[in-house]
């Protein structure tokens, strides 16, 4: 039987953020989160078992160091689940700029989870796949699903998983202002740990985000775009505020990030309803509704930022090929 499979997963952008772990070993987050999977950015990964040792190729180049160790540790989990003892050849292609705060680890580990399990002959349920992907990267638990997804923080391995939320029927869309697609100075993993360990505002972040999460679920259930957008924007700002309080302070913002945030406020004043969110990078993601995509893209594009991408909600992870 073939021990090879290919999977495609899309990135997701959190509307209620995950920022801090309750349990590092189990990869349990301190708070629950909500995200929108995007069609614009994806990772395609092929895994073939049967090698002497693991090898990992990303965008045509062999990777080593910390990034490769992280993939190897993840493959160990799949070896434990499947009883395999051999190595895997992993070949991955990203349309997400890697490690630039555009959720490459989310699509990356969701695709790796699906391809590596399928190639090993396992047939995980979507929930099992979400739990497994979580252990590669927390946000990857949500990329298993398309559209809006909720990741319940949970209290143990089995209760910390993502699942899709019913479509609120709002024609959600996103404009991504790429301020800088270069690699970030500090990874989200390290930055959230430093925030949790040193920021006096971390506890306040956790408390506020729990409230934001409950409010977001209510807003999605009510199909209330204004409430969804306002919550997403303030939750992102609260997350960044918690980082500024770390020692040393963490800031991913660049001058163009601030210009984009201001442009979003101007658009709102002009009657174009849109809301900004930012992750562990300088890029600004703008939540809007589909009919407003072009006007927002043009308004942000005229600022002269490095790039502007528009995106609709994307699908969940899928195994595309099981070649022999
Ligand atoms: C700011 O999922 O990259 O994008 O679990 O340590 O791999 P690890 O972290 P990661 O963190 C994502 C942080 C965020 C917010 C979010 O996606 O919820």
mmCIF file with all atom_site columns, N, CA and C in Angstrom, residues 16 39 88 91-92 101 105 110 119 123 142 156-157 165 167 228 239 252 261 271 291:
data_model
loop_
_atom_site.group_PDB
_atom_site.id
_atom_site.type_symbol
_atom_site.label_atom_id
_atom_site.label_alt_id
_atom_site.label_comp_id
_atom_site.label_asym_id
_atom_site.label_entity_id
_atom_site.label_seq_id
_atom_site.pdbx_PDB_ins_code
_atom_site.Cartn_x
_atom_site.Cartn_y
_atom_site.Cartn_z
_atom_site.occupancy
_atom_site.B_iso_or_equiv
_atom_site.pdbx_formal_charge
_atom_site.auth_seq_id
_atom_site.auth_comp_id
_atom_site.auth_asym_id
_atom_site.auth_atom_id
_atom_site.pdbx_PDB_model_num
ATOM 1  N N  . UNK A 1 16  ? -10.717 36.424 17.471 1.00 0.00 ? 16  UNK A N  1
ATOM 2  C CA . UNK A 1 16  ? -10.434 36.446 18.905 1.00 0.00 ? 16  UNK A CA 1
ATOM 3  C C  . UNK A 1 16  ? -9.141  35.650 19.040 1.00 0.00 ? 16  UNK A C  1
ATOM 4  N N  . UNK A 1 39  ? -9.042  31.895 1.826  1.00 0.00 ? 39  UNK A N  1
ATOM 5  C CA . UNK A 1 39  ? -8.708  31.136 0.611  1.00 0.00 ? 39  UNK A CA 1
ATOM 6  C C  . UNK A 1 39  ? -7.394  31.614 -0.013 1.00 0.00 ? 39  UNK A C  1
ATOM 7  N N  . UNK A 1 88  ? 10.244  10.057 7.493  1.00 0.00 ? 88  UNK A N  1
ATOM 8  C CA . UNK A 1 88  ? 9.328   10.613 6.492  1.00 0.00 ? 88  UNK A CA 1
ATOM 9  C C  . UNK A 1 88  ? 10.063  11.645 5.634  1.00 0.00 ? 88  UNK A C  1
ATOM 10 N N  . UNK A 1 91  ? 7.729   17.252 1.818  1.00 0.00 ? 91  UNK A N  1
ATOM 11 C CA . UNK A 1 91  ? 7.974   18.305 0.837  1.00 0.00 ? 91  UNK A CA 1
ATOM 12 C C  . UNK A 1 91  ? 6.789   19.269 0.891  1.00 0.00 ? 91  UNK A C  1
ATOM 13 N N  . UNK A 1 92  ? 7.089   20.522 1.197  1.00 0.00 ? 92  UNK A N  1
ATOM 14 C CA . UNK A 1 92  ? 6.024   21.473 1.470  1.00 0.00 ? 92  UNK A CA 1
ATOM 15 C C  . UNK A 1 92  ? 6.201   22.741 0.642  1.00 0.00 ? 92  UNK A C  1
ATOM 16 N N  . UNK A 1 101 ? 3.943   36.393 10.168 1.00 0.00 ? 101 UNK A N  1
ATOM 17 C CA . UNK A 1 101 ? 2.695   36.785 10.816 1.00 0.00 ? 101 UNK A CA 1
ATOM 18 C C  . UNK A 1 101 ? 1.518   36.660 9.875  1.00 0.00 ? 101 UNK A C  1
ATOM 19 N N  . UNK A 1 105 ? 2.420   28.910 10.045 1.00 0.00 ? 105 UNK A N  1
ATOM 20 C CA . UNK A 1 105 ? 2.483   27.697 10.868 1.00 0.00 ? 105 UNK A CA 1
ATOM 21 C C  . UNK A 1 105 ? 1.094   27.070 10.984 1.00 0.00 ? 105 UNK A C  1
ATOM 22 N N  . UNK A 1 110 ? -1.402  22.162 9.799  1.00 0.00 ? 110 UNK A N  1
ATOM 23 C CA . UNK A 1 110 ? -2.664  21.496 9.439  1.00 0.00 ? 110 UNK A CA 1
ATOM 24 C C  . UNK A 1 110 ? -2.435  20.584 8.231  1.00 0.00 ? 110 UNK A C  1
ATOM 25 N N  . UNK A 1 119 ? -0.826  9.369  4.942  1.00 0.00 ? 119 UNK A N  1
ATOM 26 C CA . UNK A 1 119 ? 0.249   8.549  4.377  1.00 0.00 ? 119 UNK A CA 1
ATOM 27 C C  . UNK A 1 119 ? 0.560   7.353  5.270  1.00 0.00 ? 119 UNK A C  1
ATOM 28 N N  . UNK A 1 123 ? -6.897  7.192  9.806  1.00 0.00 ? 123 UNK A N  1
ATOM 29 C CA . UNK A 1 123 ? -8.075  7.921  9.340  1.00 0.00 ? 123 UNK A CA 1
ATOM 30 C C  . UNK A 1 123 ? -8.670  8.725  10.496 1.00 0.00 ? 123 UNK A C  1
ATOM 31 N N  . UNK A 1 142 ? -7.209  25.269 14.119 1.00 0.00 ? 142 UNK A N  1
ATOM 32 C CA . UNK A 1 142 ? -8.365  25.928 13.479 1.00 0.00 ? 142 UNK A CA 1
ATOM 33 C C  . UNK A 1 142 ? -8.342  25.794 11.965 1.00 0.00 ? 142 UNK A C  1
ATOM 34 N N  . UNK A 1 156 ? -7.812  19.569 28.930 1.00 0.00 ? 156 UNK A N  1
ATOM 35 C CA . UNK A 1 156 ? -6.862  18.461 28.726 1.00 0.00 ? 156 UNK A CA 1
ATOM 36 C C  . UNK A 1 156 ? -6.745  18.203 27.223 1.00 0.00 ? 156 UNK A C  1
ATOM 37 N N  . UNK A 1 157 ? -5.942  17.221 26.864 1.00 0.00 ? 157 UNK A N  1
ATOM 38 C CA . UNK A 1 157 ? -5.666  16.987 25.442 1.00 0.00 ? 157 UNK A CA 1
ATOM 39 C C  . UNK A 1 157 ? -6.946  16.802 24.632 1.00 0.00 ? 157 UNK A C  1
ATOM 40 N N  . UNK A 1 165 ? -17.886 26.947 12.958 1.00 0.00 ? 165 UNK A N  1
ATOM 41 C CA . UNK A 1 165 ? -19.081 27.652 13.422 1.00 0.00 ? 165 UNK A CA 1
ATOM 42 C C  . UNK A 1 165 ? -20.052 27.746 12.246 1.00 0.00 ? 165 UNK A C  1
ATOM 43 N N  . UNK A 1 167 ? -22.168 29.196 9.363  1.00 0.00 ? 167 UNK A N  1
ATOM 44 C CA . UNK A 1 167 ? -21.951 30.395 8.547  1.00 0.00 ? 167 UNK A CA 1
ATOM 45 C C  . UNK A 1 167 ? -22.982 31.461 8.939  1.00 0.00 ? 167 UNK A C  1
ATOM 46 N N  . UNK A 1 228 ? -19.225 41.744 15.513 1.00 0.00 ? 228 UNK A N  1
ATOM 47 C CA . UNK A 1 228 ? -18.087 40.867 15.184 1.00 0.00 ? 228 UNK A CA 1
ATOM 48 C C  . UNK A 1 228 ? -16.842 41.708 14.918 1.00 0.00 ? 228 UNK A C  1
ATOM 49 N N  . UNK A 1 239 ? -4.477  42.310 22.717 1.00 0.00 ? 239 UNK A N  1
ATOM 50 C CA . UNK A 1 239 ? -3.345  41.369 22.653 1.00 0.00 ? 239 UNK A CA 1
ATOM 51 C C  . UNK A 1 239 ? -2.027  42.132 22.497 1.00 0.00 ? 239 UNK A C  1
ATOM 52 N N  . UNK A 1 252 ? 5.352   44.506 17.143 1.00 0.00 ? 252 UNK A N  1
ATOM 53 C CA . UNK A 1 252 ? 5.511   44.084 15.748 1.00 0.00 ? 252 UNK A CA 1
ATOM 54 C C  . UNK A 1 252 ? 5.165   45.214 14.779 1.00 0.00 ? 252 UNK A C  1
ATOM 55 N N  . UNK A 1 261 ? -3.989  51.181 9.973  1.00 0.00 ? 261 UNK A N  1
ATOM 56 C CA . UNK A 1 261 ? -5.019  51.230 11.022 1.00 0.00 ? 261 UNK A CA 1
ATOM 57 C C  . UNK A 1 261 ? -5.810  52.531 10.917 1.00 0.00 ? 261 UNK A C  1
ATOM 58 N N  . UNK A 1 271 ? -18.272 55.514 5.931  1.00 0.00 ? 271 UNK A N  1
ATOM 59 C CA . UNK A 1 271 ? -19.417 54.620 5.725  1.00 0.00 ? 271 UNK A CA 1
ATOM 60 C C  . UNK A 1 271 ? -19.073 53.251 5.174  1.00 0.00 ? 271 UNK A C  1
ATOM 61 N N  . UNK A 1 291 ? -18.849 42.868 -0.798 1.00 0.00 ? 291 UNK A N  1
ATOM 62 C CA . UNK A 1 291 ? -19.049 43.985 -1.736 1.00 0.00 ? 291 UNK A CA 1
ATOM 63 C C  . UNK A 1 291 ? -18.081 45.145 -1.506 1.00 0.00 ? 291 UNK A C  1
#
